[in-house]
């Protein structure tokens, strides 16, 4: 099947996300946020860049995500099926997300990727119609962040089995470098389309998982030699366009933070059960912004929620470079609302004192 032709003939003026899936959820308009001392967008950017925010942002809630239907890194709609690379995906209900079907192979072996791999021809895609549609869902008061999924490393182990991907680092380092650089070209091309057609874009949330829950996949030397050049070139493109960079990278990837900073990544949301939030905050908290979770338990009273939020701000607020990702177990919209209100009002007071601002300004 010609997956690129299917993508090229899709009517992107229509919404393609399936109700209840992650793309559907993040494409839904969010409720308006009450007027604040400065715009939610400006305050978020201050926190990302370490420029003295007025309050601690509620991560994800205070931003809008640009998730194009027209970039088919997953099946569109997001149900069992193929993306435009020809990779077979299936939905896992327990995680409400998609993974590649075991045994998926789009090329016979890595050494033959130049001959066998069909690269998406994005010139065929109607980004303009999709951009007009997505722009209508975005809140002008929030920052707009393009979610760039399936990073340079991830895409390779979706095209071929994971063990063969890792072997390529040892067996075909020069050919691997060519592949990663060509993938960086592709990422630059698709991201540029987003900047052209999806209205104001303030930042890019770049996805590339680099580790297990025990450690990164690569030594730092291997990372610097084989993955960092292509990744840096893509991220430098984003920075030259005046956008900030957030990183989504699952795994115990604390070892790569110096490289993240060197590449110009402004912010990382580390996987909570794999990384040490206090170590990251104490070691790198003045050079990089982090999003850490506040987990609200089922039996927490309103008073306990407010105390937990205040403790979080007192613990992580000192550098002005932490966002709070409010999570409830199980999901509880009312408890989230209480926590967000306390986060705003308490952290506003905290930063007024920290930065010697007059109350209410």
CSV table of C-alpha atoms in Angstrom, one decimal:
chain,number,residue,atom,x,y,z
A,1,UNK,CA,0.0,0.0,0.0
A,2,UNK,CA,1.2,3.5,-0.8
A,3,UNK,CA,0.9,5.1,2.7
A,4,UNK,CA,2.1,8.5,1.4
A,5,UNK,CA,-0.5,8.6,-1.3
A,6,UNK,CA,-3.2,7.9,1.3
A,7,UNK,CA,-1.9,10.7,3.4
A,8,UNK,CA,-1.7,13.1,0.4
A,9,UNK,CA,-5.4,12.5,-0.5
A,10,UNK,CA,-6.8,12.9,3.1
A,11,UNK,CA,-9.1,15.9,3.7
A,12,UNK,CA,-7.3,17.7,6.5
A,13,UNK,CA,-9.9,20.3,6.8
A,14,UNK,CA,-11.7,17.7,8.9
A,15,UNK,CA,-10.7,16.5,12.4
A,16,UNK,CA,-9.2,13.0,12.2
A,17,UNK,CA,-8.4,12.3,15.8
A,18,UNK,CA,-10.4,9.5,17.5
A,19,UNK,CA,-12.5,10.5,20.5
A,20,UNK,CA,-10.8,9.5,23.8
A,21,UNK,CA,-7.3,9.1,22.3
A,22,UNK,CA,-4.3,11.3,23.3
A,23,UNK,CA,-4.4,13.4,20.1
A,24,UNK,CA,-8.1,14.0,20.5
A,25,UNK,CA,-7.7,15.1,24.2
A,26,UNK,CA,-5.0,17.6,23.4
A,27,UNK,CA,-6.8,19.0,20.4
A,28,UNK,CA,-9.8,20.0,22.5
A,29,UNK,CA,-10.0,23.6,23.5
A,30,UNK,CA,-9.2,24.3,27.2
A,31,UNK,CA,-11.2,26.5,29.5
A,32,UNK,CA,-10.2,30.1,29.7
A,33,UNK,CA,-7.9,31.2,32.5
A,34,UNK,CA,-8.9,34.2,34.6
A,35,UNK,CA,-7.0,37.4,34.0
A,36,UNK,CA,-3.6,37.5,35.8
A,37,UNK,CA,-0.8,39.9,36.5
A,38,UNK,CA,0.8,39.2,33.1
A,39,UNK,CA,-0.4,36.9,30.3
A,40,UNK,CA,-0.2,33.1,30.9
A,41,UNK,CA,1.9,32.9,27.8
A,42,UNK,CA,4.4,35.4,29.0
A,43,UNK,CA,4.7,33.9,32.4
A,44,UNK,CA,5.2,30.4,31.0
A,45,UNK,CA,8.0,31.6,28.8
A,46,UNK,CA,9.6,33.4,31.7
A,47,UNK,CA,9.7,30.1,33.6
A,48,UNK,CA,11.0,28.1,30.6
A,49,UNK,CA,13.9,30.6,30.2
A,50,UNK,CA,14.6,31.3,33.8
A,51,UNK,CA,13.4,35.0,33.6
A,52,UNK,CA,11.7,35.5,37.0
A,53,UNK,CA,8.1,34.2,36.5
A,54,UNK,CA,5.2,35.8,38.4
A,55,UNK,CA,3.8,32.4,39.5
A,56,UNK,CA,4.7,28.7,39.1
A,57,UNK,CA,2.9,27.4,36.0
A,58,UNK,CA,0.6,24.4,36.1
A,59,UNK,CA,2.3,22.3,33.5
A,60,UNK,CA,0.2,21.2,30.5
A,61,UNK,CA,-2.9,23.1,31.8
A,62,UNK,CA,-1.4,26.5,31.1
A,63,UNK,CA,-0.2,25.7,27.6
A,64,UNK,CA,-1.9,24.7,24.3
A,65,UNK,CA,-0.5,21.9,22.2
A,66,UNK,CA,-0.2,22.0,18.4
A,67,UNK,CA,-0.8,18.4,17.3
A,68,UNK,CA,-1.2,18.3,13.5
A,69,UNK,CA,-3.3,15.6,11.9
A,70,UNK,CA,-1.2,16.2,8.8
A,71,UNK,CA,2.0,14.8,10.2
A,72,UNK,CA,1.3,11.1,10.2
A,73,UNK,CA,3.9,9.8,12.6
A,74,UNK,CA,1.2,7.6,14.1
A,75,UNK,CA,-1.8,6.2,12.3
A,76,UNK,CA,-4.4,8.8,11.4
A,77,UNK,CA,-6.9,8.4,12.9
A,78,UNK,CA,-5.0,6.9,15.9
A,79,UNK,CA,-6.4,3.4,15.8
A,80,UNK,CA,-4.6,0.1,14.9
A,81,UNK,CA,-2.9,0.6,11.6
A,82,UNK,CA,0.0,2.1,9.7
A,83,UNK,CA,1.7,5.5,9.7
A,84,UNK,CA,3.1,7.1,6.5
A,85,UNK,CA,6.4,5.3,7.0
A,86,UNK,CA,4.6,2.0,6.7
A,87,UNK,CA,5.1,1.2,10.4
A,88,UNK,CA,2.4,-1.0,12.0
A,89,UNK,CA,1.0,0.4,15.3
A,90,UNK,CA,-1.6,-0.9,17.8
A,91,UNK,CA,-3.4,0.7,20.7
A,92,UNK,CA,-2.6,-0.5,24.2
A,93,UNK,CA,-5.6,0.4,26.4
A,94,UNK,CA,-3.7,0.2,29.7
A,95,UNK,CA,-1.5,3.1,28.7
A,96,UNK,CA,-4.0,4.8,26.4
A,97,UNK,CA,-1.3,5.0,23.8
A,98,UNK,CA,0.2,3.3,20.7
A,99,UNK,CA,3.2,1.0,20.3
A,100,UNK,CA,4.7,-0.6,17.2
A,101,UNK,CA,3.6,-4.1,16.6
A,102,UNK,CA,6.4,-6.6,17.6
A,103,UNK,CA,8.3,-7.8,14.6
A,104,UNK,CA,7.5,-4.7,12.5
A,105,UNK,CA,10.1,-4.2,9.8
A,106,UNK,CA,10.0,-1.7,7.0
A,107,UNK,CA,13.4,-2.5,5.5
A,108,UNK,CA,15.1,-5.9,5.3
A,109,UNK,CA,18.2,-4.7,7.3
A,110,UNK,CA,19.7,-1.4,8.4
A,111,UNK,CA,22.5,-1.5,5.9
A,112,UNK,CA,20.0,-1.3,3.0
A,113,UNK,CA,18.0,1.7,4.2
A,114,UNK,CA,19.2,4.0,1.4
A,115,UNK,CA,17.7,1.6,-1.2
A,116,UNK,CA,14.6,0.3,0.6
A,117,UNK,CA,13.3,3.0,2.8
A,118,UNK,CA,10.6,5.3,1.4
A,119,UNK,CA,10.8,8.7,2.9
A,120,UNK,CA,7.6,10.8,3.3
A,121,UNK,CA,7.2,13.4,0.5
A,122,UNK,CA,5.7,16.2,2.7
A,123,UNK,CA,5.3,18.5,-0.3
A,124,UNK,CA,2.2,16.5,-1.2
A,125,UNK,CA,0.4,17.3,2.1
A,126,UNK,CA,-2.2,20.0,2.7
A,127,UNK,CA,-0.7,21.6,5.7
A,128,UNK,CA,-2.6,24.8,5.1
A,129,UNK,CA,-6.1,23.3,5.6
A,130,UNK,CA,-4.9,21.4,8.7
A,131,UNK,CA,-3.3,24.5,10.1
A,132,UNK,CA,-6.5,26.6,9.7
A,133,UNK,CA,-8.4,23.9,11.5
A,134,UNK,CA,-6.0,23.4,14.4
A,135,UNK,CA,-5.6,27.2,15.0
A,136,UNK,CA,-9.3,27.5,15.9
A,137,UNK,CA,-8.7,25.3,18.9
A,138,UNK,CA,-5.8,27.3,20.4
A,139,UNK,CA,-6.2,29.9,23.2
A,140,UNK,CA,-4.4,33.1,22.3
A,141,UNK,CA,-3.6,33.7,26.0
A,142,UNK,CA,-1.7,30.4,26.3
A,143,UNK,CA,1.7,29.5,24.8
A,144,UNK,CA,1.4,27.3,21.7
A,145,UNK,CA,3.8,24.3,21.7
A,146,UNK,CA,4.3,22.0,18.7
A,147,UNK,CA,4.5,18.4,19.9
A,148,UNK,CA,7.2,16.9,17.7
A,149,UNK,CA,6.8,13.2,18.3
A,150,UNK,CA,8.9,10.2,17.2
A,151,UNK,CA,12.4,11.7,17.4
A,152,UNK,CA,15.5,11.0,15.4
A,153,UNK,CA,16.5,7.9,17.5
A,154,UNK,CA,12.9,6.6,18.1
A,155,UNK,CA,12.0,6.6,14.4
A,156,UNK,CA,14.8,4.2,13.6
A,157,UNK,CA,13.8,1.5,16.2
A,158,UNK,CA,10.2,1.8,14.9
A,159,UNK,CA,11.4,1.0,11.3
A,160,UNK,CA,13.4,-2.0,12.4
A,161,UNK,CA,13.6,-4.1,15.6
A,162,UNK,CA,15.2,-2.4,18.6
A,163,UNK,CA,18.2,-4.7,19.0
A,164,UNK,CA,19.2,-4.1,15.4
A,165,UNK,CA,19.0,-0.4,16.0
A,166,UNK,CA,21.5,-0.6,18.8
A,167,UNK,CA,23.8,-2.9,16.8
A,168,UNK,CA,23.9,-0.3,14.1
A,169,UNK,CA,25.8,2.0,16.5
A,170,UNK,CA,28.6,-0.5,16.5
A,171,UNK,CA,28.4,-2.1,13.1
A,172,UNK,CA,27.5,0.8,10.8
A,173,UNK,CA,28.5,4.1,12.6
A,174,UNK,CA,29.1,6.1,9.4
A,175,UNK,CA,25.8,4.9,7.8
A,176,UNK,CA,24.0,5.5,11.0
A,177,UNK,CA,25.3,9.1,11.0
A,178,UNK,CA,23.9,9.5,7.5
A,179,UNK,CA,20.6,8.2,8.5
A,180,UNK,CA,20.3,10.5,11.6
A,181,UNK,CA,21.3,13.5,9.6
A,182,UNK,CA,18.7,12.7,6.9
A,183,UNK,CA,16.1,12.3,9.7
A,184,UNK,CA,17.1,15.7,11.0
A,185,UNK,CA,16.4,17.1,7.5
A,186,UNK,CA,13.0,15.5,7.6
A,187,UNK,CA,12.3,16.9,11.1
A,188,UNK,CA,13.4,20.4,10.0
A,189,UNK,CA,11.1,20.2,6.9
A,190,UNK,CA,8.0,19.1,8.8
A,191,UNK,CA,8.6,21.5,11.7
A,192,UNK,CA,9.0,24.4,9.2
A,193,UNK,CA,5.6,23.5,7.8
A,194,UNK,CA,4.2,23.8,11.3
A,195,UNK,CA,5.8,27.3,11.8
A,196,UNK,CA,4.4,28.4,8.4
A,197,UNK,CA,0.8,27.2,8.6
A,198,UNK,CA,-0.3,26.7,12.3
A,199,UNK,CA,-0.2,30.3,13.5
A,200,UNK,CA,1.9,31.5,16.4
A,201,UNK,CA,4.2,28.7,17.7
A,202,UNK,CA,6.2,29.6,20.8
A,203,UNK,CA,8.1,26.4,21.4
A,204,UNK,CA,8.7,22.8,20.4
A,205,UNK,CA,8.2,19.8,22.6
A,206,UNK,CA,10.7,17.3,21.1
A,207,UNK,CA,10.1,13.6,21.8
A,208,UNK,CA,13.0,11.1,21.8
A,209,UNK,CA,13.3,8.5,24.5
A,210,UNK,CA,16.9,7.8,25.4
A,211,UNK,CA,16.8,5.3,28.3
A,212,UNK,CA,15.4,2.6,30.5
A,213,UNK,CA,14.3,3.0,34.1
A,214,UNK,CA,17.9,2.1,35.1
A,215,UNK,CA,20.0,4.2,32.8
A,216,UNK,CA,20.4,5.8,29.4
A,217,UNK,CA,20.7,3.5,26.4
A,218,UNK,CA,24.2,5.0,25.5
A,219,UNK,CA,27.3,6.1,27.2
A,220,UNK,CA,27.7,9.8,27.1
A,221,UNK,CA,30.6,9.4,24.7
A,222,UNK,CA,28.5,7.4,22.3
A,223,UNK,CA,25.6,9.9,22.7
A,224,UNK,CA,27.9,12.8,21.9
A,225,UNK,CA,29.5,11.1,18.9
A,226,UNK,CA,26.5,9.5,17.2
A,227,UNK,CA,23.2,11.1,18.3
A,228,UNK,CA,24.1,14.6,19.4
A,229,UNK,CA,25.2,16.0,16.0
A,230,UNK,CA,22.0,15.4,14.2
A,231,UNK,CA,19.8,16.2,17.2
A,232,UNK,CA,21.7,19.5,17.7
A,233,UNK,CA,21.2,20.5,14.1
A,234,UNK,CA,17.5,20.1,14.4
A,235,UNK,CA,17.3,21.9,17.8
A,236,UNK,CA,19.5,24.7,16.4
A,237,UNK,CA,17.0,25.2,13.6
A,238,UNK,CA,14.2,25.6,16.2
A,239,UNK,CA,16.3,28.1,18.2
A,240,UNK,CA,17.1,30.1,15.1
A,241,UNK,CA,13.4,30.5,14.6
A,242,UNK,CA,13.1,32.1,18.0
A,243,UNK,CA,11.3,29.2,19.7
A,244,UNK,CA,12.0,27.6,23.1
A,245,UNK,CA,12.7,23.9,23.4
A,246,UNK,CA,11.1,21.4,25.8
A,247,UNK,CA,12.2,17.8,25.9
A,248,UNK,CA,10.1,14.7,26.4
A,249,UNK,CA,12.6,11.8,27.0
A,250,UNK,CA,11.5,8.8,29.0
A,251,UNK,CA,14.1,6.8,31.0
A,252,UNK,CA,16.6,7.5,33.7
A,253,UNK,CA,18.3,10.1,31.5
A,254,UNK,CA,19.9,12.4,34.2
A,255,UNK,CA,23.3,11.5,32.8
A,256,UNK,CA,22.5,13.4,29.6
A,257,UNK,CA,21.5,16.7,31.2
A,258,UNK,CA,24.9,18.4,30.5
A,259,UNK,CA,24.4,17.5,26.8
A,260,UNK,CA,20.8,18.7,27.0
A,261,UNK,CA,22.0,22.1,28.2
A,262,UNK,CA,24.8,22.2,25.7
A,263,UNK,CA,22.2,21.6,22.9
A,264,UNK,CA,20.1,24.5,24.1
A,265,UNK,CA,17.2,22.5,25.5
A,266,UNK,CA,15.4,24.9,27.9
A,267,UNK,CA,13.2,22.4,29.8
A,268,UNK,CA,12.8,18.7,30.5
A,269,UNK,CA,9.9,16.8,32.1
A,270,UNK,CA,11.8,13.8,33.6
A,271,UNK,CA,10.0,10.5,34.0
A,272,UNK,CA,9.0,10.6,37.7
A,273,UNK,CA,9.7,7.0,38.7
A,274,UNK,CA,13.1,6.9,37.0
A,275,UNK,CA,14.8,10.2,37.9
A,276,UNK,CA,15.7,12.0,41.1
A,277,UNK,CA,13.9,15.4,41.1
A,278,UNK,CA,15.8,16.8,44.0
A,279,UNK,CA,19.2,15.9,42.4
A,280,UNK,CA,18.1,17.6,39.1
A,281,UNK,CA,16.8,20.7,40.9
A,282,UNK,CA,19.8,21.0,43.2
A,283,UNK,CA,22.4,20.3,40.5
A,284,UNK,CA,21.0,21.9,37.3
A,285,UNK,CA,18.1,24.0,38.6
A,286,UNK,CA,19.7,27.3,37.6
A,287,UNK,CA,20.5,26.2,34.1
A,288,UNK,CA,17.4,24.3,33.1
A,289,UNK,CA,13.7,24.3,33.8
A,290,UNK,CA,12.0,21.1,35.0
A,291,UNK,CA,8.5,20.0,35.3
A,292,UNK,CA,7.9,17.8,38.4
A,293,UNK,CA,4.7,16.1,39.5
A,294,UNK,CA,2.5,16.9,42.5
A,295,UNK,CA,0.6,13.7,43.0
A,296,UNK,CA,-2.7,14.2,44.9
A,297,UNK,CA,-3.9,11.0,46.6
A,298,UNK,CA,-7.5,9.9,46.6
A,299,UNK,CA,-7.9,10.4,50.4
A,300,UNK,CA,-6.4,13.9,50.5
A,301,UNK,CA,-8.7,16.6,51.9
A,302,UNK,CA,-8.9,20.1,50.6
A,303,UNK,CA,-6.6,21.2,53.4
A,304,UNK,CA,-4.1,18.5,52.6
A,305,UNK,CA,-4.1,19.4,48.9
A,306,UNK,CA,-3.3,23.1,49.7
A,307,UNK,CA,-0.6,22.1,52.1
A,308,UNK,CA,0.9,19.7,49.5
A,309,UNK,CA,1.0,22.5,46.9
A,310,UNK,CA,2.6,25.0,49.3
A,311,UNK,CA,5.2,22.5,50.3
A,312,UNK,CA,6.0,21.9,46.6
A,313,UNK,CA,6.4,25.6,45.9
A,314,UNK,CA,8.6,26.1,49.0
A,315,UNK,CA,10.8,23.1,48.0
A,316,UNK,CA,11.2,23.9,44.3
A,317,UNK,CA,10.4,27.5,43.8
A,318,UNK,CA,13.8,29.1,44.6
A,319,UNK,CA,15.2,29.3,41.0
A,320,UNK,CA,11.9,30.2,39.2
A,321,UNK,CA,12.6,27.2,36.9
A,322,UNK,CA,10.1,24.5,38.0
A,323,UNK,CA,6.6,23.9,36.7
A,324,UNK,CA,4.1,21.8,38.7
A,325,UNK,CA,2.4,18.9,36.9
A,326,UNK,CA,-0.7,18.4,39.0
A,327,UNK,CA,-1.9,14.8,38.9
A,328,UNK,CA,-4.7,13.1,40.9
A,329,UNK,CA,-5.0,9.4,41.7
A,330,UNK,CA,-7.6,8.7,40.4
A,331,UNK,CA,-8.5,11.6,38.1
A,332,UNK,CA,-10.5,14.2,39.9
A,333,UNK,CA,-11.3,17.5,38.2
A,334,UNK,CA,-12.4,19.2,41.4
A,335,UNK,CA,-9.2,18.3,43.3
A,336,UNK,CA,-7.1,19.5,40.3
A,337,UNK,CA,-9.0,22.8,40.3
A,338,UNK,CA,-8.3,23.3,44.0
A,339,UNK,CA,-4.6,22.5,43.5
A,340,UNK,CA,-4.3,24.9,40.5
A,341,UNK,CA,-5.9,27.7,42.4
A,342,UNK,CA,-3.6,27.2,45.4
A,343,UNK,CA,-0.6,26.9,43.1
A,344,UNK,CA,-1.4,30.2,41.5
A,345,UNK,CA,-2.1,32.2,44.6
A,346,UNK,CA,0.6,30.8,46.8
A,347,UNK,CA,3.3,30.9,44.2
A,348,UNK,CA,2.3,34.5,43.2
A,349,UNK,CA,2.9,35.5,46.8
A,350,UNK,CA,6.1,33.5,46.9
A,351,UNK,CA,7.6,35.1,43.8
A,352,UNK,CA,6.4,38.6,44.9
A,353,UNK,CA,8.6,38.2,48.0
A,354,UNK,CA,11.4,36.4,46.2
A,355,UNK,CA,11.8,39.1,43.5
A,356,UNK,CA,10.7,42.0,45.8
A,357,UNK,CA,7.7,42.9,43.7
A,358,UNK,CA,4.8,44.9,45.1
A,359,UNK,CA,1.7,42.9,45.9
A,360,UNK,CA,-0.8,42.8,43.1
A,361,UNK,CA,1.5,44.1,40.4
